[in-house]
Amino acid sequence: MSALLRQIPANIPQDIRKIRIENSHLTELPRGSFENVSALEYLWLNFNNITVMHIKSLEYLPALKELRLQGNKLSSVPWTAFQDTPTLKILDLKHNRLDVLPEHALRYLPNLTYLDLSSNQLTIISRDVFYNWPVYQRSQRMEGPIEAISNAVLALHDNPWICDCRLRGFVQFIKSVGPPIILMNSYLTCSGPKFRTGKFFHEVELNSCMKPLTSALDTNLTVPAGLNITLTCFVQASPSPAVWWTYALKLLRAFNVSTEPISEETVRSELLIPAARPADAGTYTCTAANFLGNTSVAISLRVVAPWASTTPRGWAPAAPAEPGAHVEVRIAKQTVYGITLEWFAAAAAAAEPGETWYTLLVGRYDAAQKDTIYIGPGVNTYSVTDLLPATKYEVCVAVRNQAPRKGQCVVFVTGSDVSQMEQREKLIHIVVIVCAMVLAVPAGMYACTAEA
């Protein structure tokens, strides 16, 4: 007890029948650990640090009746190792880290009368684990008095059971189990999913597993540019599926996607496209998968200019801006990925600023064509992000459907420190050629600064 042992001693007398080594820092049971003590009947190795158990670690122990490994760090057990211990009656594995039981786990324990798997990390078990147990099979074949078969005590409590369809067979087994198999604690509880946390097995009814089925209310959308668009898909599946969105074979970023359950077997996933522009048009695919397979639904998105003749019914194009209307633009923020623009519209004779649409042109300074972004009424900021480091860019702002005039463009160079690019919101120095300008005013009356 409490000895600083690192391995099983090699000089154990051959006629020893009981070994107890506890709290002694053993880390593994190698092959042939007890080959010289074939008379051994009781082996207690509780509260060590055993993480590895060799498949032949119990070789030469045909008389072993009791094996206790409580309080170790076993995440798996080589169950076929018990072929070498046919007379084993007691197996104590509580307070380990077991997270799976293969279907053949109990096949080599025909004479077991006590099995303790409590306080491990078991979440899902097939009922076949116990249907393959010789003790259970004998009880099902027994036609005479039940007292003729020795009782077997089974401990499975204090595991984080996930009560979804995958546990259906095991829950049914627990509900039906009776002598000669006796549960040490029959009130097994669910640890997940959330809506079943804390419920007892006898309180839940689990459905069969189901491959994901995806759908969308509308698979063809036409929207005006500049608006925030939300694409929605619904998924029916059991167990709960993983859901992701792709666009042109590119996986879309998680911070634009939200997925939440709306019933026991249905989840809703939404993809947000802020300030949609014509370049956002295309096919968006919502895919869902669980262990049974995967399915997907495609949503086609068309983005049109707000003043186009194809404007959908219910969307009224904005009135054209007066030549006298003007917008003051400034840089609100500078980051490693670009800048955030902010503009303020003054009242015009025929149109309120809240009814005016704007056009942003974004691209490399030397690019012949730039991306066009349409900004709807009521929006007065836009962030230009995800830019390359140490690159010169130009962003122009114009009143809707007008070419940008002199003084309506911002030219800037992004930072070159690669280590800083890992910090998305960390401010860096960006050289700005023009950082403040006035739209729709005579040339020469705009303000400039050389550096920011």
Tab-separated table of C-alpha atoms in Angstrom:
chain	number	residue	atom	x	y	z
A	1	MET	CA	0.000	0.000	0.000
A	2	SER	CA	1.273	3.467	-1.007
A	3	ALA	CA	4.590	2.074	-2.229
A	4	LEU	CA	6.471	3.787	-5.050
A	5	LEU	CA	6.165	0.850	-7.436
A	6	ARG	CA	6.386	1.396	-11.183
A	7	GLN	CA	5.714	-2.227	-12.183
A	8	ILE	CA	4.454	-5.514	-10.844
A	9	PRO	CA	7.207	-7.116	-8.688
A	10	ALA	CA	8.938	-10.026	-10.409
A	11	ASN	CA	9.720	-12.103	-7.308
A	12	ILE	CA	6.197	-12.939	-6.111
A	13	PRO	CA	6.056	-16.477	-4.594
A	14	GLN	CA	4.375	-19.016	-6.869
A	15	ASP	CA	1.761	-20.170	-4.360
A	16	ILE	CA	0.396	-16.686	-3.603
A	17	ARG	CA	-3.411	-16.618	-3.846
A	18	LYS	CA	-4.093	-12.919	-3.183
A	19	ILE	CA	-2.224	-9.800	-4.306
A	20	ARG	CA	-3.209	-6.298	-3.248
A	21	ILE	CA	-1.163	-3.392	-4.613
A	22	GLU	CA	-3.019	-0.105	-4.134
A	23	ASN	CA	-2.127	3.580	-4.386
A	24	SER	CA	1.329	2.601	-5.590
A	25	HIS	CA	1.755	4.467	-8.909
A	26	LEU	CA	1.485	1.477	-11.267
A	27	THR	CA	0.984	2.806	-14.794
A	28	GLU	CA	0.482	-0.350	-16.891
A	29	LEU	CA	-0.097	-4.094	-16.879
A	30	PRO	CA	2.343	-5.523	-19.418
A	31	ARG	CA	2.198	-8.942	-21.025
A	32	GLY	CA	2.709	-11.852	-18.675
A	33	SER	CA	2.602	-9.666	-15.553
A	34	PHE	CA	1.653	-12.687	-13.412
A	35	GLU	CA	3.092	-15.630	-15.337
A	36	ASN	CA	4.809	-17.054	-12.234
A	37	VAL	CA	1.741	-16.966	-9.936
A	38	SER	CA	-0.740	-19.266	-11.630
A	39	ALA	CA	-2.449	-20.031	-8.277
A	40	LEU	CA	-3.594	-16.393	-7.952
A	41	GLU	CA	-7.310	-16.023	-7.109
A	42	TYR	CA	-7.646	-12.396	-5.945
A	43	LEU	CA	-5.987	-9.407	-7.611
A	44	TRP	CA	-6.626	-5.910	-6.261
A	45	LEU	CA	-4.921	-3.011	-8.078
A	46	ASN	CA	-7.159	-0.141	-6.970
A	47	PHE	CA	-6.191	3.558	-7.010
A	48	ASN	CA	-3.087	3.357	-9.163
A	49	ASN	CA	-2.405	5.218	-12.422
A	50	ILE	CA	-2.917	2.300	-14.789
A	51	THR	CA	-3.673	3.558	-18.301
A	52	VAL	CA	-2.630	0.542	-20.388
A	53	MET	CA	-3.640	-3.095	-20.019
A	54	HIS	CA	-1.971	-5.533	-22.438
A	55	ILE	CA	-4.162	-8.080	-24.156
A	56	LYS	CA	-2.081	-10.852	-22.531
A	57	SER	CA	-1.614	-9.181	-19.138
A	58	LEU	CA	-3.830	-11.836	-17.440
A	59	GLU	CA	-2.155	-14.790	-19.105
A	60	TYR	CA	-1.443	-17.811	-16.849
A	61	LEU	CA	-4.236	-16.901	-14.375
A	62	PRO	CA	-6.810	-19.702	-14.875
A	63	ALA	CA	-7.804	-19.635	-11.177
A	64	LEU	CA	-8.446	-15.878	-10.921
A	65	LYS	CA	-11.834	-15.187	-9.311
A	66	GLU	CA	-11.665	-11.494	-8.485
A	67	LEU	CA	-10.100	-8.535	-10.319
A	68	ARG	CA	-10.475	-5.002	-8.933
A	69	LEU	CA	-9.160	-2.022	-10.908
A	70	GLN	CA	-11.155	0.778	-9.266
A	71	GLY	CA	-9.844	4.334	-9.475
A	72	ASN	CA	-7.359	3.926	-12.326
A	73	LYS	CA	-7.128	5.758	-15.674
A	74	LEU	CA	-8.233	3.100	-18.142
A	75	SER	CA	-10.004	4.556	-21.176
A	76	SER	CA	-10.316	1.114	-22.763
A	77	VAL	CA	-10.003	-2.532	-21.756
A	78	PRO	CA	-8.821	-5.425	-23.970
A	79	TRP	CA	-11.912	-7.534	-23.302
A	80	THR	CA	-10.486	-10.579	-25.068
A	81	ALA	CA	-7.890	-10.697	-22.260
A	82	PHE	CA	-10.556	-12.385	-20.119
A	83	GLN	CA	-10.303	-15.511	-22.251
A	84	ASP	CA	-7.379	-16.338	-19.936
A	85	THR	CA	-9.543	-16.002	-16.778
A	86	PRO	CA	-12.536	-18.350	-17.344
A	87	THR	CA	-13.416	-18.556	-13.626
A	88	LEU	CA	-13.564	-14.792	-13.010
A	89	LYS	CA	-16.572	-13.921	-10.834
A	90	ILE	CA	-15.951	-10.296	-9.771
A	91	LEU	CA	-14.763	-7.485	-12.075
A	92	ASP	CA	-14.615	-3.967	-10.629
A	93	LEU	CA	-13.840	-1.169	-13.108
A	94	LYS	CA	-15.588	1.751	-11.442
A	95	HIS	CA	-14.050	5.239	-11.426
A	96	ASN	CA	-12.070	4.782	-14.634
A	97	ARG	CA	-12.373	6.562	-17.992
A	98	LEU	CA	-14.085	3.931	-20.120
A	99	ASP	CA	-16.062	5.626	-22.902
A	100	VAL	CA	-17.066	2.667	-25.065
A	101	LEU	CA	-18.093	-0.966	-24.697
A	102	PRO	CA	-17.742	-3.122	-27.843
A	103	GLU	CA	-20.500	-5.637	-28.536
A	104	HIS	CA	-18.230	-8.562	-27.636
A	105	ALA	CA	-17.114	-7.015	-24.312
A	106	LEU	CA	-18.868	-9.488	-21.985
A	107	ARG	CA	-18.641	-12.566	-24.191
A	108	TYR	CA	-15.585	-13.886	-22.328
A	109	LEU	CA	-17.057	-13.489	-18.827
A	110	PRO	CA	-19.378	-16.521	-18.561
A	111	ASN	CA	-19.226	-16.939	-14.771
A	112	LEU	CA	-19.337	-13.315	-13.657
A	113	THR	CA	-21.542	-12.555	-10.647
A	114	TYR	CA	-20.502	-8.908	-10.118
A	115	LEU	CA	-19.646	-6.306	-12.782
A	116	ASP	CA	-19.146	-2.654	-11.814
A	117	LEU	CA	-18.865	-0.124	-14.654
A	118	SER	CA	-20.194	2.851	-12.684
A	119	SER	CA	-18.581	6.302	-12.678
A	120	ASN	CA	-16.956	6.025	-16.097
A	121	GLN	CA	-17.475	8.065	-19.285
A	122	LEU	CA	-19.973	5.800	-21.043
A	123	THR	CA	-22.459	7.702	-23.216
A	124	ILE	CA	-23.805	5.192	-25.758
A	125	ILE	CA	-24.071	1.383	-25.443
A	126	SER	CA	-25.663	-1.161	-27.739
A	127	ARG	CA	-28.036	-3.591	-26.023
A	128	ASP	CA	-26.139	-6.350	-27.859
A	129	VAL	CA	-23.336	-5.908	-25.311
A	130	PHE	CA	-25.604	-7.594	-22.779
A	131	TYR	CA	-27.459	-9.854	-25.223
A	132	ASN	CA	-24.035	-11.433	-25.952
A	133	TRP	CA	-23.281	-11.921	-22.248
A	134	PRO	CA	-23.446	-15.677	-21.416
A	135	VAL	CA	-25.067	-14.871	-18.062
A	136	TYR	CA	-27.990	-13.143	-19.842
A	137	GLN	CA	-28.266	-15.824	-22.507
A	138	ARG	CA	-28.524	-18.548	-19.875
A	139	SER	CA	-31.285	-16.648	-18.070
A	140	GLN	CA	-33.291	-16.457	-21.315
A	141	ARG	CA	-32.944	-20.180	-21.988
A	142	MET	CA	-33.829	-21.190	-18.433
A	143	GLU	CA	-37.177	-22.931	-18.305
A	144	GLY	CA	-37.142	-24.078	-14.677
A	145	PRO	CA	-37.165	-22.030	-11.467
A	146	ILE	CA	-35.229	-18.775	-11.709
A	147	GLU	CA	-33.565	-19.576	-8.366
A	148	ALA	CA	-31.515	-22.242	-10.143
A	149	ILE	CA	-29.339	-19.530	-11.708
A	150	SER	CA	-26.951	-17.445	-9.608
A	151	ASN	CA	-27.727	-13.732	-9.513
A	152	ALA	CA	-25.362	-11.329	-11.276
A	153	VAL	CA	-25.077	-7.766	-9.944
A	154	LEU	CA	-24.574	-5.072	-12.588
A	155	ALA	CA	-23.590	-1.446	-11.800
A	156	LEU	CA	-23.954	1.154	-14.575
A	157	HIS	CA	-24.908	4.342	-12.723
A	158	ASP	CA	-23.059	7.682	-12.754
A	159	ASN	CA	-22.186	7.616	-16.439
A	160	PRO	CA	-22.990	10.571	-18.761
A	161	TRP	CA	-25.630	8.739	-20.819
A	162	ILE	CA	-26.829	10.524	-23.982
A	163	CYS	CA	-30.498	9.614	-24.272
A	164	ASP	CA	-31.090	9.862	-28.009
A	165	CYS	CA	-32.081	7.224	-30.540
A	166	ARG	CA	-28.697	5.475	-30.316
A	167	LEU	CA	-29.436	4.485	-26.716
A	168	ARG	CA	-32.937	3.189	-27.489
A	169	GLY	CA	-32.078	-0.525	-27.317
A	170	PHE	CA	-30.046	-0.136	-24.118
A	171	VAL	CA	-32.843	1.813	-22.398
A	172	GLN	CA	-35.292	-0.939	-23.356
A	173	PHE	CA	-32.899	-3.518	-21.908
A	174	ILE	CA	-32.609	-1.600	-18.617
A	175	LYS	CA	-36.396	-1.311	-18.372
A	176	SER	CA	-36.860	-5.041	-18.920
A	177	VAL	CA	-33.936	-6.432	-16.930
A	178	GLY	CA	-34.726	-8.572	-13.928
A	179	PRO	CA	-33.369	-11.505	-11.936
A	180	PRO	CA	-30.986	-13.197	-12.274
A	181	ILE	CA	-29.461	-9.862	-13.432
A	182	ILE	CA	-29.831	-7.262	-10.677
A	183	LEU	CA	-29.021	-3.587	-11.168
A	184	MET	CA	-27.130	-2.079	-8.243
A	185	ASN	CA	-28.878	1.209	-9.032
A	186	SER	CA	-31.851	0.959	-11.388
A	187	TYR	CA	-32.375	4.749	-11.540
A	188	LEU	CA	-30.047	5.500	-14.417
A	189	THR	CA	-30.280	9.139	-15.546
A	190	CYS	CA	-29.737	11.010	-18.799
A	191	SER	CA	-26.981	13.610	-19.125
A	192	GLY	CA	-28.040	14.744	-22.616
A	193	PRO	CA	-29.406	16.054	-24.828
A	194	LYS	CA	-30.359	19.178	-22.895
A	195	PHE	CA	-34.111	18.616	-22.934
A	196	ARG	CA	-33.634	15.190	-21.288
A	197	THR	CA	-30.901	16.076	-18.793
A	198	GLY	CA	-31.702	14.636	-15.374
A	199	LYS	CA	-34.530	12.369	-16.547
A	200	PHE	CA	-34.596	8.726	-15.465
A	201	PHE	CA	-34.484	5.990	-18.092
A	202	HIS	CA	-37.972	4.825	-17.136
A	203	GLU	CA	-39.302	8.337	-17.921
A	204	VAL	CA	-38.095	8.557	-21.532
A	205	GLU	CA	-39.399	7.002	-24.738
A	206	LEU	CA	-36.781	7.055	-27.500
A	207	ASN	CA	-37.568	6.881	-31.212
A	208	SER	CA	-35.649	5.012	-33.884
A	209	CYS	CA	-32.712	6.737	-35.553
A	210	MET	CA	-33.365	8.661	-38.762
A	211	LYS	CA	-31.132	9.847	-41.592
A	212	PRO	CA	-31.247	13.662	-42.037
A	213	LEU	CA	-34.020	15.086	-44.216
A	214	THR	CA	-33.380	18.688	-45.350
A	215	SER	CA	-35.880	21.204	-46.718
A	216	ALA	CA	-36.298	24.934	-47.345
A	217	LEU	CA	-39.415	27.113	-47.535
A	218	ASP	CA	-38.148	28.800	-50.706
A	219	THR	CA	-35.361	27.450	-52.914
A	220	ASN	CA	-35.403	30.365	-55.388
A	221	LEU	CA	-34.989	33.880	-54.026
A	222	THR	CA	-34.726	37.227	-55.825
A	223	VAL	CA	-33.844	40.178	-53.600
A	224	PRO	CA	-32.735	43.802	-54.072
A	225	ALA	CA	-29.102	44.643	-53.428
A	226	GLY	CA	-28.078	46.245	-50.154
A	227	LEU	CA	-30.436	44.370	-47.848
A	228	ASN	CA	-29.523	41.821	-45.186
A	229	ILE	CA	-30.638	38.399	-46.431
A	230	THR	CA	-31.300	35.294	-44.295
A	231	LEU	CA	-31.412	31.879	-45.952
A	232	THR	CA	-33.156	29.187	-43.896
A	233	CYS	CA	-33.163	25.408	-44.049
A	234	PHE	CA	-34.901	22.857	-41.815
A	235	VAL	CA	-33.474	19.451	-40.918
A	236	GLN	CA	-35.283	16.441	-39.485
A	237	ALA	CA	-32.858	13.879	-38.062
A	238	SER	CA	-32.138	11.618	-35.120
A	239	PRO	CA	-29.634	11.837	-33.550
A	240	SER	CA	-29.132	15.582	-33.877
A	241	PRO	CA	-27.106	16.307	-37.047
A	242	ALA	CA	-24.115	18.484	-37.849
A	243	VAL	CA	-25.184	21.258	-40.262
A	244	TRP	CA	-23.024	23.413	-42.529
A	245	TRP	CA	-23.439	25.763	-45.511
A	246	THR	CA	-21.367	25.903	-48.691
A	247	TYR	CA	-21.235	28.381	-51.560
A	248	ALA	CA	-19.347	27.541	-54.763
A	249	LEU	CA	-17.677	24.616	-52.923
A	250	LYS	CA	-16.444	27.003	-50.217
A	251	LEU	CA	-17.386	26.362	-46.582
A	252	LEU	CA	-19.053	29.477	-45.202
A	253	ARG	CA	-17.896	30.964	-41.938
A	254	ALA	CA	-19.516	29.806	-38.742
A	255	PHE	CA	-20.142	33.336	-37.442
A	256	ASN	CA	-22.637	33.879	-40.306
A	257	VAL	CA	-24.496	30.641	-39.465
A	258	SER	CA	-26.828	29.906	-36.565
A	259	THR	CA	-28.337	26.472	-35.914
A	260	GLU	CA	-30.838	25.724	-33.160
A	261	PRO	CA	-33.346	22.956	-32.341
A	262	ILE	CA	-37.036	23.797	-32.741
A	263	SER	CA	-38.344	20.369	-31.699
A	264	GLU	CA	-36.984	17.007	-30.569
A	265	GLU	CA	-36.037	15.880	-34.087
A	266	THR	CA	-35.974	19.167	-36.056
A	267	VAL	CA	-33.350	21.904	-36.229
A	268	ARG	CA	-33.375	25.212	-38.078
A	269	SER	CA	-30.204	26.587	-39.642
A	270	GLU	CA	-29.932	30.177	-40.877
A	271	LEU	CA	-27.264	31.803	-43.044
A	272	LEU	CA	-27.002	35.602	-42.857
A	273	ILE	CA	-25.718	37.542	-45.870
A	274	PRO	CA	-25.236	41.188	-44.779
A	275	ALA	CA	-25.846	43.931	-47.365
A	276	ALA	CA	-26.304	41.539	-50.289
A	277	ARG	CA	-24.609	42.516	-53.544
A	278	PRO	CA	-24.769	41.036	-57.070
A	279	ALA	CA	-21.532	39.137	-56.428
A	280	ASP	CA	-23.384	37.198	-53.686
A	281	ALA	CA	-25.748	35.658	-56.215
A	282	GLY	CA	-25.493	31.920	-56.783
A	283	THR	CA	-26.399	28.604	-55.199
A	284	TYR	CA	-26.104	28.105	-51.433
A	285	THR	CA	-26.192	24.539	-50.122
A	286	CYS	CA	-27.306	23.492	-46.640
A	287	THR	CA	-25.949	20.047	-45.709
A	288	ALA	CA	-26.805	17.948	-42.657
A	289	ALA	CA	-25.164	14.708	-41.511
A	290	ASN	CA	-25.328	12.166	-38.718
A	291	PHE	CA	-23.948	8.623	-38.451
A	292	LEU	CA	-26.641	7.317	-40.834
A	293	GLY	CA	-25.678	9.573	-43.742
A	294	ASN	CA	-26.121	13.087	-45.113
A	295	THR	CA	-28.499	15.065	-47.318
A	296	SER	CA	-28.577	18.638	-48.604
A	297	VAL	CA	-30.872	21.277	-50.057
A	298	ALA	CA	-29.813	23.999	-52.510
A	299	ILE	CA	-31.136	27.574	-52.413
A	300	SER	CA	-30.662	29.764	-55.488
A	301	LEU	CA	-30.165	33.466	-54.758
A	302	ARG	CA	-30.485	36.283	-57.294
A	303	VAL	CA	-29.490	39.826	-56.296
A	304	VAL	CA	-30.719	42.707	-58.467
A	305	ALA	CA	-30.066	46.443	-58.438
A	306	PRO	CA	-32.794	48.189	-56.424
A	307	TRP	CA	-33.773	50.419	-59.352
A	308	ALA	CA	-33.853	47.595	-61.908
A	309	SER	CA	-37.066	46.867	-63.811
A	310	THR	CA	-37.042	43.365	-62.327
A	311	THR	CA	-37.539	44.675	-58.799
A	312	PRO	CA	-39.735	42.099	-57.026
A	313	ARG	CA	-43.290	42.969	-56.168
A	314	GLY	CA	-43.452	44.708	-52.809
A	315	TRP	CA	-40.036	46.378	-53.147
A	316	ALA	CA	-40.311	50.044	-54.132
A	317	PRO	CA	-37.218	51.577	-55.777
A	318	ALA	CA	-35.868	54.705	-54.120
A	319	ALA	CA	-36.385	58.069	-55.751
A	320	PRO	CA	-33.342	59.481	-57.569
A	321	ALA	CA	-31.170	61.801	-55.538
A	322	GLU	CA	-30.993	65.458	-56.373
A	323	PRO	CA	-27.679	66.797	-57.761
A	324	GLY	CA	-27.504	69.140	-54.791
A	325	ALA	CA	-27.578	66.293	-52.225
A	326	HIS	CA	-24.200	65.683	-50.598
A	327	VAL	CA	-22.587	63.091	-48.322
A	328	GLU	CA	-19.728	63.592	-45.917
A	329	VAL	CA	-17.542	60.493	-45.587
A	330	ARG	CA	-14.941	59.656	-42.944
A	331	ILE	CA	-12.954	56.633	-41.798
A	332	ALA	CA	-14.484	55.352	-38.578
A	333	LYS	CA	-12.031	52.522	-37.883
A	334	GLN	CA	-8.810	51.018	-39.190
A	335	THR	CA	-7.923	47.338	-38.711
A	336	VAL	CA	-5.423	44.845	-40.027
A	337	TYR	CA	-7.958	43.769	-42.629
A	338	GLY	CA	-9.063	47.131	-43.927
A	339	ILE	CA	-11.211	50.079	-42.883
A	340	THR	CA	-14.743	50.961	-41.796
A	341	LEU	CA	-16.332	53.898	-43.647
A	342	GLU	CA	-19.026	56.119	-42.205
A	343	TRP	CA	-21.010	58.738	-44.094
A	344	PHE	CA	-23.575	61.417	-43.224
A	345	ALA	CA	-26.140	62.700	-45.727
A	346	ALA	CA	-27.449	66.249	-45.651
A	347	ALA	CA	-31.068	66.954	-46.466
A	348	ALA	CA	-31.855	67.569	-50.141
A	349	ALA	CA	-34.671	69.467	-51.788
A	350	ALA	CA	-36.515	66.408	-53.151
A	351	ALA	CA	-35.261	63.437	-51.152
A	352	GLU	CA	-34.582	62.657	-47.522
A	353	PRO	CA	-31.255	60.982	-46.698
A	354	GLY	CA	-33.221	58.018	-45.323
A	355	GLU	CA	-34.525	57.321	-48.855
A	356	THR	CA	-31.205	57.533	-50.676
A	357	TRP	CA	-29.255	54.525	-51.960
A	358	TYR	CA	-25.457	54.562	-52.293
A	359	THR	CA	-22.891	52.699	-54.355
A	360	LEU	CA	-19.493	51.574	-53.042
A	361	LEU	CA	-16.706	50.507	-55.421
A	362	VAL	CA	-14.013	48.388	-53.747
A	363	GLY	CA	-10.836	46.863	-55.209
A	364	ARG	CA	-7.100	47.084	-55.670
A	365	TYR	CA	-5.903	50.545	-56.585
A	366	ASP	CA	-4.634	49.442	-59.993
A	367	ALA	CA	-7.569	47.149	-60.827
A	368	ALA	CA	-9.524	48.047	-63.970
A	369	GLN	CA	-12.798	46.854	-62.428
A	370	LYS	CA	-13.850	46.943	-58.809
A	371	ASP	CA	-16.520	45.138	-56.814
A	372	THR	CA	-19.809	47.019	-56.587
A	373	ILE	CA	-21.690	47.159	-53.305
A	374	TYR	CA	-25.173	48.668	-53.057
A	375	ILE	CA	-26.098	50.196	-49.712
A	376	GLY	CA	-29.772	50.620	-48.920
A	377	PRO	CA	-31.549	53.521	-47.228
A	378	GLY	CA	-30.889	54.037	-43.548
A	379	VAL	CA	-27.402	52.429	-43.640
A	380	ASN	CA	-24.457	54.769	-43.103
A	381	THR	CA	-21.504	52.458	-42.362
A	382	TYR	CA	-19.670	49.707	-44.207
A	383	SER	CA	-16.558	47.678	-43.339
A	384	VAL	CA	-14.077	46.691	-46.025
A	385	THR	CA	-12.459	43.534	-44.636
A	386	ASP	CA	-10.544	40.366	-45.553
A	387	LEU	CA	-7.955	42.276	-47.569
A	388	LEU	CA	-4.416	41.192	-48.401
A	389	PRO	CA	-1.525	42.591	-46.331
A	390	ALA	CA	0.810	45.265	-47.695
A	391	THR	CA	-1.534	45.996	-50.616
A	392	LYS	CA	-2.835	49.295	-51.963
A	393	TYR	CA	-6.636	49.522	-52.187
A	394	GLU	CA	-9.199	52.079	-53.257
A	395	VAL	CA	-12.774	52.505	-51.981
A	396	CYS	CA	-15.144	54.973	-53.658
A	397	VAL	CA	-18.541	56.200	-52.430
A	398	ALA	CA	-21.175	57.662	-54.733
A	399	VAL	CA	-24.845	58.527	-54.631
A	400	ARG	CA	-26.861	55.733	-56.209
A	401	ASN	CA	-26.124	55.000	-59.866
A	402	GLN	CA	-23.682	57.894	-60.214
A	403	ALA	CA	-20.012	57.593	-61.107
A	404	PRO	CA	-17.732	58.662	-58.266
A	405	ARG	CA	-16.255	62.108	-58.695
A	406	LYS	CA	-12.901	63.450	-57.683
A	407	GLY	CA	-12.572	63.448	-53.927
A	408	GLN	CA	-15.052	60.606	-53.414
A	409	CYS	CA	-12.431	57.828	-53.076
A	410	VAL	CA	-10.254	56.603	-50.226
A	411	VAL	CA	-6.851	55.126	-51.103
A	412	PHE	CA	-5.058	53.154	-48.401
A	413	VAL	CA	-2.340	50.553	-47.880
A	414	THR	CA	-2.918	47.622	-45.541
A	415	GLY	CA	-0.368	46.666	-42.894
A	416	SER	CA	2.437	44.195	-43.573
A	417	ASP	CA	3.047	42.663	-40.108
A	418	VAL	CA	1.890	39.048	-40.570
A	419	SER	CA	1.860	38.309	-36.827
A	420	GLN	CA	-0.658	41.092	-36.311
A	421	MET	CA	-3.002	39.584	-38.890
A	422	GLU	CA	-3.858	36.850	-36.411
A	423	GLN	CA	-5.565	39.497	-34.283
A	424	ARG	CA	-8.578	40.506	-36.348
A	425	GLU	CA	-9.507	43.613	-34.370
A	426	LYS	CA	-6.047	44.869	-33.351
A	427	LEU	CA	-5.453	48.334	-34.753
A	428	ILE	CA	-2.433	48.980	-36.956
A	429	HIS	CA	-1.070	51.949	-38.863
A	430	ILE	CA	-2.568	52.300	-42.325
A	431	VAL	CA	-1.330	54.971	-44.715
A	432	VAL	CA	-4.351	56.835	-46.039
A	433	ILE	CA	-3.927	59.116	-49.023
A	434	VAL	CA	-7.357	60.708	-48.673
A	435	CYS	CA	-9.386	60.101	-45.511
A	436	ALA	CA	-12.134	62.746	-45.638
A	437	MET	CA	-14.079	64.018	-48.601
A	438	VAL	CA	-17.359	65.688	-49.563
A	439	LEU	CA	-19.587	64.392	-52.334
A	440	ALA	CA	-21.421	66.542	-54.846
A	441	VAL	CA	-19.551	69.793	-54.171
A	442	PRO	CA	-17.342	71.804	-56.520
A	443	ALA	CA	-13.847	70.473	-57.154
A	444	GLY	CA	-11.217	71.731	-54.728
A	445	MET	CA	-13.617	72.050	-51.799
A	446	TYR	CA	-12.906	68.656	-50.244
A	447	ALA	CA	-10.648	68.103	-47.247
A	448	CYS	CA	-7.548	65.887	-47.340
A	449	THR	CA	-5.087	64.507	-44.876
A	450	ALA	CA	-1.807	62.920	-45.870
A	451	GLU	CA	-1.550	60.313	-43.167
A	452	ALA	CA	-3.606	58.519	-40.509
